[in-house]
Coordinates of C-alpha atoms in Angstrom, one line a residue:
M1 CA -11.4 -24.4 -18.4
K2 CA -11.7 -21.4 -16.2
K3 CA -14.9 -19.4 -16.3
I4 CA -14.5 -16.3 -18.5
V5 CA -14.8 -13.1 -16.5
K6 CA -16.6 -10.6 -18.8
N7 CA -18.9 -8.4 -16.7
T8 CA -20.3 -5.6 -18.8
T9 CA -19.6 -3.1 -16.1
V10 CA -16.1 -1.8 -16.2
A11 CA -15.3 -0.1 -13.0
A12 CA -12.0 1.3 -14.2
L13 CA -13.7 2.7 -17.3
A14 CA -16.4 4.4 -15.2
G15 CA -13.6 5.8 -13.0
V16 CA -11.8 7.4 -15.9
M17 CA -14.9 8.9 -17.3
A18 CA -15.8 10.3 -13.9
I19 CA -12.8 12.5 -14.4
G20 CA -14.7 14.3 -17.1
M21 CA -12.4 17.2 -17.9
L22 CA -8.8 17.5 -16.8
S23 CA -7.4 21.0 -16.4
G24 CA -3.7 21.6 -16.1
C25 CA -1.1 24.3 -16.2
G26 CA 2.5 24.5 -17.2
S27 CA 4.6 21.4 -18.2
K28 CA 7.4 20.3 -20.4
T29 CA 6.6 19.3 -23.9
I30 CA 5.7 15.6 -24.1
D31 CA 5.7 13.6 -27.3
G32 CA 2.9 11.1 -26.6
E33 CA 3.9 8.9 -29.7
K34 CA 7.4 8.2 -28.4
T35 CA 8.1 4.8 -26.8
V36 CA 8.8 5.3 -23.1
A37 CA 9.2 1.6 -22.2
T38 CA 9.1 -1.8 -23.8
V39 CA 7.6 -4.8 -21.9
D40 CA 8.3 -8.3 -23.3
G41 CA 8.5 -6.8 -26.7
T42 CA 5.5 -4.6 -26.5
D43 CA 6.1 -0.8 -26.8
I44 CA 4.4 1.5 -24.4
P45 CA 3.7 5.0 -25.9
M46 CA 4.3 8.0 -23.7
G47 CA 0.8 9.2 -24.1
V48 CA -0.6 6.2 -22.2
V49 CA 1.8 6.8 -19.3
S50 CA 1.1 10.5 -19.3
L51 CA -2.7 10.1 -19.1
Y52 CA -2.4 7.5 -16.3
A53 CA 0.1 9.6 -14.4
R54 CA -2.1 12.7 -14.5
E55 CA -5.2 10.7 -13.6
S56 CA -3.3 9.3 -10.6
Q57 CA -1.8 12.7 -9.7
A58 CA -5.3 14.3 -9.7
Q59 CA -6.7 11.4 -7.6
T60 CA -3.9 11.6 -5.1
V61 CA -4.3 15.4 -4.6
A62 CA -8.1 14.9 -4.2
M63 CA -7.5 12.2 -1.6
Y64 CA -5.2 14.4 0.4
K65 CA -7.6 17.3 0.3
S66 CA -10.5 15.0 1.4
F67 CA -8.7 13.6 4.4
M68 CA -6.4 16.5 5.4
G69 CA -8.1 19.5 4.0
S70 CA -5.1 20.4 1.8
A71 CA -2.6 18.6 -0.4
G72 CA 0.2 21.0 0.6
N73 CA 3.4 20.6 -1.3
I74 CA 3.3 16.9 -1.4
W75 CA 5.1 16.4 -4.7
S76 CA 8.1 18.5 -3.6
Q77 CA 8.7 16.5 -0.4
V78 CA 12.0 14.8 -0.4
V79 CA 11.7 11.0 0.1
D80 CA 15.3 10.1 -0.4
E81 CA 17.7 12.5 1.5
D82 CA 20.8 11.0 0.0
A83 CA 19.7 11.3 -3.6
G84 CA 17.5 14.3 -3.0
T85 CA 14.6 12.6 -4.8
T86 CA 11.2 14.2 -4.4
Y87 CA 7.9 12.4 -4.0
G88 CA 6.9 13.7 -7.5
E89 CA 10.1 12.3 -9.1
Q90 CA 9.5 9.0 -7.4
A91 CA 5.9 8.9 -8.4
V92 CA 6.8 9.2 -12.1
G93 CA 8.7 5.9 -11.8
Q94 CA 5.9 4.3 -9.8
F95 CA 3.2 5.3 -12.3
L96 CA 5.3 3.9 -15.2
E97 CA 5.7 0.7 -13.3
Q98 CA 1.9 0.3 -12.8
V99 CA 1.4 0.8 -16.6
E100 CA 4.0 -1.8 -17.3
L101 CA 2.2 -4.1 -14.9
M102 CA -1.1 -3.6 -16.7
Y103 CA 0.5 -4.6 -20.0
I104 CA 1.7 -7.8 -18.3
M105 CA -1.8 -8.4 -16.8
K106 CA -3.3 -8.1 -20.3
E107 CA -1.0 -10.9 -21.4
K108 CA -1.8 -13.0 -18.3
A109 CA -5.6 -12.4 -18.5
A110 CA -6.4 -15.5 -20.5
D111 CA -4.8 -17.7 -17.8
Y112 CA -7.4 -16.3 -15.4
G113 CA -10.4 -16.6 -17.7
V114 CA -10.5 -12.8 -18.1
E115 CA -11.4 -11.1 -21.3
V116 CA -12.6 -7.8 -22.8
T117 CA -15.6 -8.5 -24.9
S118 CA -16.7 -6.8 -28.1
D119 CA -19.4 -5.0 -26.1
D120 CA -16.6 -3.7 -23.8
E121 CA -14.6 -2.5 -26.8
T122 CA -17.6 -0.6 -28.1
A123 CA -18.1 1.0 -24.7
I124 CA -14.4 1.8 -24.4
A125 CA -14.4 3.4 -27.9
D126 CA -17.4 5.5 -27.0
A127 CA -15.9 6.5 -23.7
A128 CA -12.6 7.5 -25.3
A129 CA -14.4 9.6 -27.9
Q130 CA -16.4 11.3 -25.1
F131 CA -13.1 11.9 -23.2
M132 CA -11.6 13.7 -26.2
Q133 CA -14.7 15.7 -26.5
D134 CA -14.9 16.7 -22.9
N135 CA -11.3 18.0 -22.7
D136 CA -10.2 21.1 -24.4
E137 CA -7.3 21.4 -26.9
D138 CA -4.9 22.8 -24.4
T139 CA -5.5 20.0 -21.9
L140 CA -5.2 17.3 -24.5
K141 CA -2.0 18.9 -25.7
E142 CA -0.5 18.8 -22.2
L143 CA -1.6 15.2 -21.7
A144 CA -0.1 14.4 -25.1
V145 CA -2.6 11.6 -25.5
S146 CA -4.5 10.4 -28.6
E147 CA -7.9 8.9 -28.8
D148 CA -6.4 5.5 -29.5
Q149 CA -4.2 5.8 -26.4
V150 CA -7.1 6.7 -24.3
K151 CA -8.8 3.5 -25.5
T152 CA -5.6 1.6 -24.7
L153 CA -5.5 2.8 -21.2
L154 CA -9.2 2.1 -20.6
E155 CA -8.7 -1.4 -21.9
L156 CA -5.6 -2.0 -19.7
E157 CA -7.5 -0.7 -16.6
T158 CA -10.4 -3.0 -17.4
Y159 CA -8.1 -6.0 -17.5
R160 CA -6.4 -5.0 -14.3
Q161 CA -9.8 -4.5 -12.5
R162 CA -11.1 -7.9 -13.7
I163 CA -8.0 -9.9 -13.0
Y164 CA -7.7 -8.5 -9.4
D165 CA -10.0 -11.0 -7.7
P166 CA -9.0 -14.0 -9.6
I167 CA -5.4 -13.5 -8.6
R168 CA -6.3 -12.9 -4.9
N169 CA -8.5 -16.0 -4.9
E170 CA -5.5 -18.2 -5.9
A171 CA -4.0 -17.5 -2.4
E172 CA -4.1 -20.5 -0.1
V173 CA -5.5 -18.9 3.1
D174 CA -6.1 -21.0 6.2
I175 CA -6.9 -19.0 9.3
T176 CA -8.6 -21.0 12.1
D177 CA -11.3 -19.6 14.4
E178 CA -8.9 -20.2 17.3
E179 CA -6.2 -18.1 15.7
A180 CA -8.6 -15.3 14.9
Q181 CA -10.5 -15.4 18.2
Q182 CA -11.0 -12.0 19.6
S183 CA -11.6 -11.0 23.2
S184 CA -13.3 -7.6 23.7
F185 CA -12.7 -5.5 26.8
S186 CA -13.4 -2.1 28.3
Y187 CA -10.7 0.1 29.9
V188 CA -9.7 3.5 31.1
S189 CA -6.2 4.6 30.2
I190 CA -4.6 7.5 32.0
S191 CA -1.3 9.1 31.0
I192 CA 1.5 9.1 33.5
S193 CA 4.3 10.4 31.2
G194 CA 5.2 13.6 29.6
E195 CA 7.4 16.6 30.2
D196 CA 4.4 18.6 31.4
L197 CA 3.7 16.2 34.2
T198 CA 5.2 16.7 37.6
D199 CA 5.7 13.9 40.2
D200 CA 2.7 15.2 42.1
D201 CA 0.6 15.1 38.9
I202 CA 1.6 11.5 38.3
A203 CA 0.8 10.6 41.8
T204 CA -2.6 12.3 41.6
R205 CA -3.4 10.4 38.4
K206 CA -2.5 7.1 39.9
E207 CA -4.7 7.8 42.9
Q208 CA -7.6 8.7 40.5
A209 CA -7.0 5.5 38.5
Q210 CA -7.2 3.6 41.8
E211 CA -10.5 5.3 42.7
I212 CA -11.9 4.3 39.3
L213 CA -10.8 0.7 39.8
D214 CA -12.3 0.6 43.3
K215 CA -15.6 1.8 42.0
M216 CA -15.5 -0.7 39.2
K217 CA -14.7 -3.6 41.6
E218 CA -17.8 -2.6 43.6
D219 CA -20.0 -2.7 40.5
P220 CA -18.2 -4.6 37.6
A221 CA -21.2 -4.1 35.3
A222 CA -21.1 -0.3 35.6
D223 CA -20.5 2.0 32.7
M224 CA -16.7 2.4 32.8
G225 CA -16.9 5.7 31.0
E226 CA -19.4 7.2 33.4
T227 CA -17.4 5.9 36.3
A228 CA -14.2 7.5 35.0
K229 CA -15.9 10.8 34.4
A230 CA -17.3 10.9 37.9
V231 CA -13.7 10.9 39.1
D232 CA -12.5 13.4 36.5
D233 CA -14.6 14.6 33.6
T234 CA -11.6 14.6 31.3
Y235 CA -11.3 10.8 31.5
S236 CA -13.2 8.5 29.3
G237 CA -14.0 4.8 28.8
L238 CA -12.6 3.0 25.8
T239 CA -13.2 -0.4 24.2
G240 CA -10.8 -2.7 22.4
T241 CA -10.1 -6.2 21.3
I242 CA -7.1 -8.5 21.5
F243 CA -6.2 -11.9 20.1
T244 CA -7.4 -14.4 22.7
N245 CA -4.5 -16.8 21.9
D246 CA -0.9 -16.4 20.8
S247 CA 0.1 -17.5 17.3
D248 CA 3.2 -18.0 15.2
D249 CA 1.6 -16.1 12.4
E250 CA 3.2 -12.7 12.2
D251 CA -0.1 -11.1 11.2
I252 CA -1.7 -12.3 14.4
S253 CA -0.3 -10.1 17.0
N254 CA -1.6 -7.6 19.6
S255 CA -0.6 -4.0 19.6
Y256 CA -1.4 -3.4 23.3
D257 CA 1.3 -3.6 25.8
D258 CA 2.2 -7.1 26.9
A259 CA 1.2 -6.3 30.5
V260 CA -2.3 -5.3 29.4
V261 CA -2.7 -8.4 27.3
E262 CA -1.4 -10.7 30.0
A263 CA -3.7 -9.2 32.6
L264 CA -6.8 -9.5 30.3
R265 CA -6.1 -13.1 29.6
T266 CA -6.5 -14.0 33.2
L267 CA -10.1 -12.7 33.3
K268 CA -13.5 -14.3 32.5
D269 CA -16.5 -12.5 31.0
G270 CA -17.5 -9.4 33.1
E271 CA -14.5 -9.5 35.4
V272 CA -12.5 -6.5 36.4
Y273 CA -8.8 -6.9 36.8
G274 CA -8.0 -6.5 40.5
E275 CA -5.1 -4.2 40.2
L276 CA -4.0 -1.2 38.1
V277 CA -1.9 -2.2 35.1
E278 CA 1.0 0.2 34.7
T279 CA 3.2 0.6 31.7
D280 CA 6.0 3.1 31.0
T281 CA 3.5 5.7 29.8
N282 CA 0.0 4.8 31.1
V283 CA -1.9 3.2 33.9
Y284 CA -4.9 1.1 33.0
V285 CA -8.2 -0.1 34.6
L286 CA -9.3 -3.2 32.7
R287 CA -12.5 -5.2 32.4
M288 CA -13.0 -8.3 30.2
D289 CA -16.3 -8.0 28.4
K290 CA -16.3 -11.2 26.2
V291 CA -13.5 -13.7 26.2
N292 CA -14.9 -15.0 22.9
D293 CA -16.5 -12.2 21.0
E294 CA -17.9 -13.9 18.0
D295 CA -18.7 -10.8 16.0
A296 CA -15.3 -9.3 16.5
T297 CA -13.7 -12.7 15.7
A298 CA -15.6 -13.0 12.4
S299 CA -14.6 -9.5 11.5
K300 CA -11.0 -10.1 12.4
K301 CA -10.9 -13.4 10.5
E302 CA -12.2 -11.7 7.4
S303 CA -9.7 -8.9 7.8
L304 CA -6.8 -11.3 8.2
E305 CA -7.8 -13.3 5.1
N306 CA -8.1 -10.2 3.1
T307 CA -4.7 -9.1 4.2
K308 CA -3.1 -12.4 3.2
R309 CA -4.9 -12.3 -0.2
S310 CA -3.6 -8.8 -0.8
T311 CA -0.1 -9.8 0.2
Y312 CA -0.4 -12.7 -2.3
Y313 CA -1.6 -10.3 -5.0
S314 CA 1.3 -7.9 -4.4
E315 CA 3.9 -10.7 -4.3
T316 CA 2.5 -12.3 -7.5
T317 CA 2.3 -9.1 -9.5
Q318 CA 5.7 -8.0 -8.3
K319 CA 7.2 -11.3 -9.5
W320 CA 5.6 -10.7 -12.9
L321 CA 7.4 -7.4 -13.1
D322 CA 10.7 -8.9 -11.9
D323 CA 10.5 -11.7 -14.5
A324 CA 9.5 -9.5 -17.4
E325 CA 11.9 -8.1 -19.9
I326 CA 11.6 -4.4 -19.5
T327 CA 13.6 -1.5 -20.9
V328 CA 12.9 2.1 -20.2
N329 CA 13.8 5.1 -22.3
D330 CA 14.9 7.5 -19.5
K331 CA 15.2 10.4 -21.9
V332 CA 11.6 10.1 -22.9
L333 CA 10.4 9.5 -19.3
S334 CA 12.2 12.6 -18.1
T335 CA 9.8 14.7 -20.0
L336 CA 7.1 13.7 -17.6
T337 CA 7.3 15.7 -14.4
I338 CA 5.0 15.8 -11.4
T339 CA 5.2 18.9 -9.3
D340 CA 3.0 21.0 -7.1
E341 CA 3.1 23.9 -9.6
H342 CA 1.8 21.7 -12.4
S343 CA -1.6 20.5 -11.3
F344 CA -4.5 18.6 -12.8
T345 CA -8.0 18.6 -11.4
I346 CA -10.7 16.0 -11.8
K347 CA -13.9 17.7 -12.8
D348 CA -17.4 16.2 -12.7
T349 CA -19.3 16.2 -15.9
S350 CA -23.1 15.6 -16.3
A351 CA -22.7 14.3 -19.8
D352 CA -24.0 10.8 -20.3
T353 CA -21.3 8.5 -21.6
A354 CA -21.2 5.1 -23.1
A355 CA -19.5 4.0 -20.0
D356 CA -22.4 5.1 -17.8
T357 CA -24.8 3.3 -20.1
A358 CA -22.8 0.1 -20.0
A359 CA -22.5 0.2 -16.2
D360 CA -25.4 -2.0 -15.2
T361 CA -24.1 -2.9 -11.8
S362 CA -21.0 -2.4 -9.8
T363 CA -18.3 -5.0 -9.8
D364 CA -15.6 -5.8 -7.2
T365 CA -12.7 -3.3 -7.6
E366 CA -9.4 -2.6 -6.1
A367 CA -10.1 -0.5 -3.1
A368 CA -9.1 3.2 -3.9
D369 CA -6.6 3.0 -6.6
T370 CA -4.4 6.0 -6.4
S371 CA -1.3 4.0 -6.7
E372 CA -2.3 0.8 -8.1
D373 CA -3.4 3.4 -7.7
S374 CA -2.7 3.1 -4.1
E375 CA -2.9 -0.6 -4.3
S376 CA -3.5 -2.6 -1.2
A377 CA -5.2 0.7 -2.9
D378 CA -4.1 -2.2 -4.3
S379 CA -5.9 -1.9 -0.9
E380 CA -6.3 -1.6 -3.5
D381 CA -6.4 -2.3 -0.5
A382 CA -9.0 -3.5 0.7
E383 CA -7.0 -3.9 3.6
A384 CA -8.2 -0.9 5.1
A385 CA -11.2 -2.6 6.4
D386 CA -10.0 -3.1 10.0
A387 CA -8.9 0.4 10.6
S388 CA -7.6 -0.4 14.0
E389 CA -6.6 -3.7 15.4
E390 CA -8.2 -2.8 18.6
A391 CA -11.2 -1.1 17.0
D392 CA -11.2 1.2 19.9
T393 CA -14.1 3.5 20.4
A394 CA -13.5 6.4 22.7
E395 CA -16.4 8.0 24.4
S396 CA -14.4 11.1 23.9
D397 CA -10.8 12.1 23.3
T398 CA -9.2 13.5 26.4
E399 CA -6.0 15.4 27.1
N400 CA -5.1 12.6 29.5
T401 CA -5.0 9.9 26.8
T402 CA -1.4 9.2 26.1
E403 CA 0.7 8.7 23.0
E404 CA 0.7 5.0 23.7
D405 CA -3.1 5.1 24.0
S406 CA -3.7 6.9 20.8
T407 CA -1.2 4.7 19.0
E408 CA -3.0 1.6 20.3
D409 CA -6.5 2.9 19.6
T410 CA -5.8 3.9 16.0
A411 CA -2.9 1.6 15.1
S412 CA -3.6 0.3 11.6
E413 CA -3.4 -3.4 11.4
E414 CA -2.0 -3.4 8.0
S415 CA 0.0 -0.6 6.6
D416 CA -0.9 -0.7 3.1
S417 CA 0.3 1.6 1.3
A418 CA 2.9 3.5 3.0
D419 CA 1.3 6.9 2.8
E420 CA -1.5 6.0 0.5
T421 CA 0.8 8.0 -1.7
T422 CA 1.0 6.5 -5.1
S423 CA 2.2 2.9 -5.1
E424 CA 2.2 0.0 -2.7
D425 CA 5.6 -1.2 -4.0
E426 CA 8.8 0.7 -4.2
T427 CA 9.5 1.3 -7.8
S428 CA 12.3 -0.8 -9.2
E429 CA 14.7 0.2 -11.9
N430 CA 13.9 -1.8 -15.0
N431 CA 16.7 -2.0 -17.5

């Protein structure tokens, strides 16, 4: 029998209560008691979906503001030109799908040794009561949620949080050290493309690159960044990693130009490549630092394993959705709209809640859940760990670092969630 997962701490519960008070303005009238969907015979009340959607809407806006300074008009952006579908309209379907999935997860929980204990139920009941107390009448009316529905959502999110790792751990992941092996290198990359560059400019840059290379060949152990700056103070030294060996695994691939990778693979530790490596957009000076960088290899292996477990999680839960008998009441669902004009804000509250008291320690959770709640967010995502396959660290950004360079140095190894918008998976019509 599988070990029962029953940690007292409920990360999803704490997350909801961190919302404190929700404030909103202007919406259609929603009847929270109406059934918006049925999953394998279980009715889903509109109030549960409404609360989940507003929670996710507020989290998404907060995320945009945190990373970009502003959320802009994200919900009015058109994501399907042919249908004219906006991001907000798409998000409604995605949020409903995530609630449907949580209902399925609750039914699957016992298969993974996951349960919600009587202590959890007590904490959930206290937290739901606190939520109703913290939010004013107008907000609760707009949310169209009852106290029982708050408890339902908290319970569902608890099941989802607890079942996450057990599902991922089912994945059979076998990545060898040889496959994951990373070679670390230093380089200078100089742009030789762009409408603003004349032929003379390009020729000058190539001459400067050659000067940097000549100096590095004289002293291979020299600081490449300082050497580059001595030639032109707008240049800088960068570092990166590549896979030492080729692999048939599609997740194990380099994002640097093939010419760069091939040149690096001819070098030993500390060697400078004897020629400039030129691509369509850049010219490179290269030095191999470590053919077998053990630290980078360990990090990459962990990242690859995480990516594969997240993929397994996504595929498994999507199959659950595909196999479930789901019907949606489109008329009821249409009363839930997500627009830029109708906003909800997550507010902090200093009030002590039962959730806070119950939270002894922190458990593993799905990485920032703004669409499962951002699965993969769902990285969820988790997958975010290896922000750039090359893990490039620029001494400074320069005007001479090209589009190819910036793409290589920040290329995300995963994707994960398309725009960290709202849901890792495209929503499917459930009829």
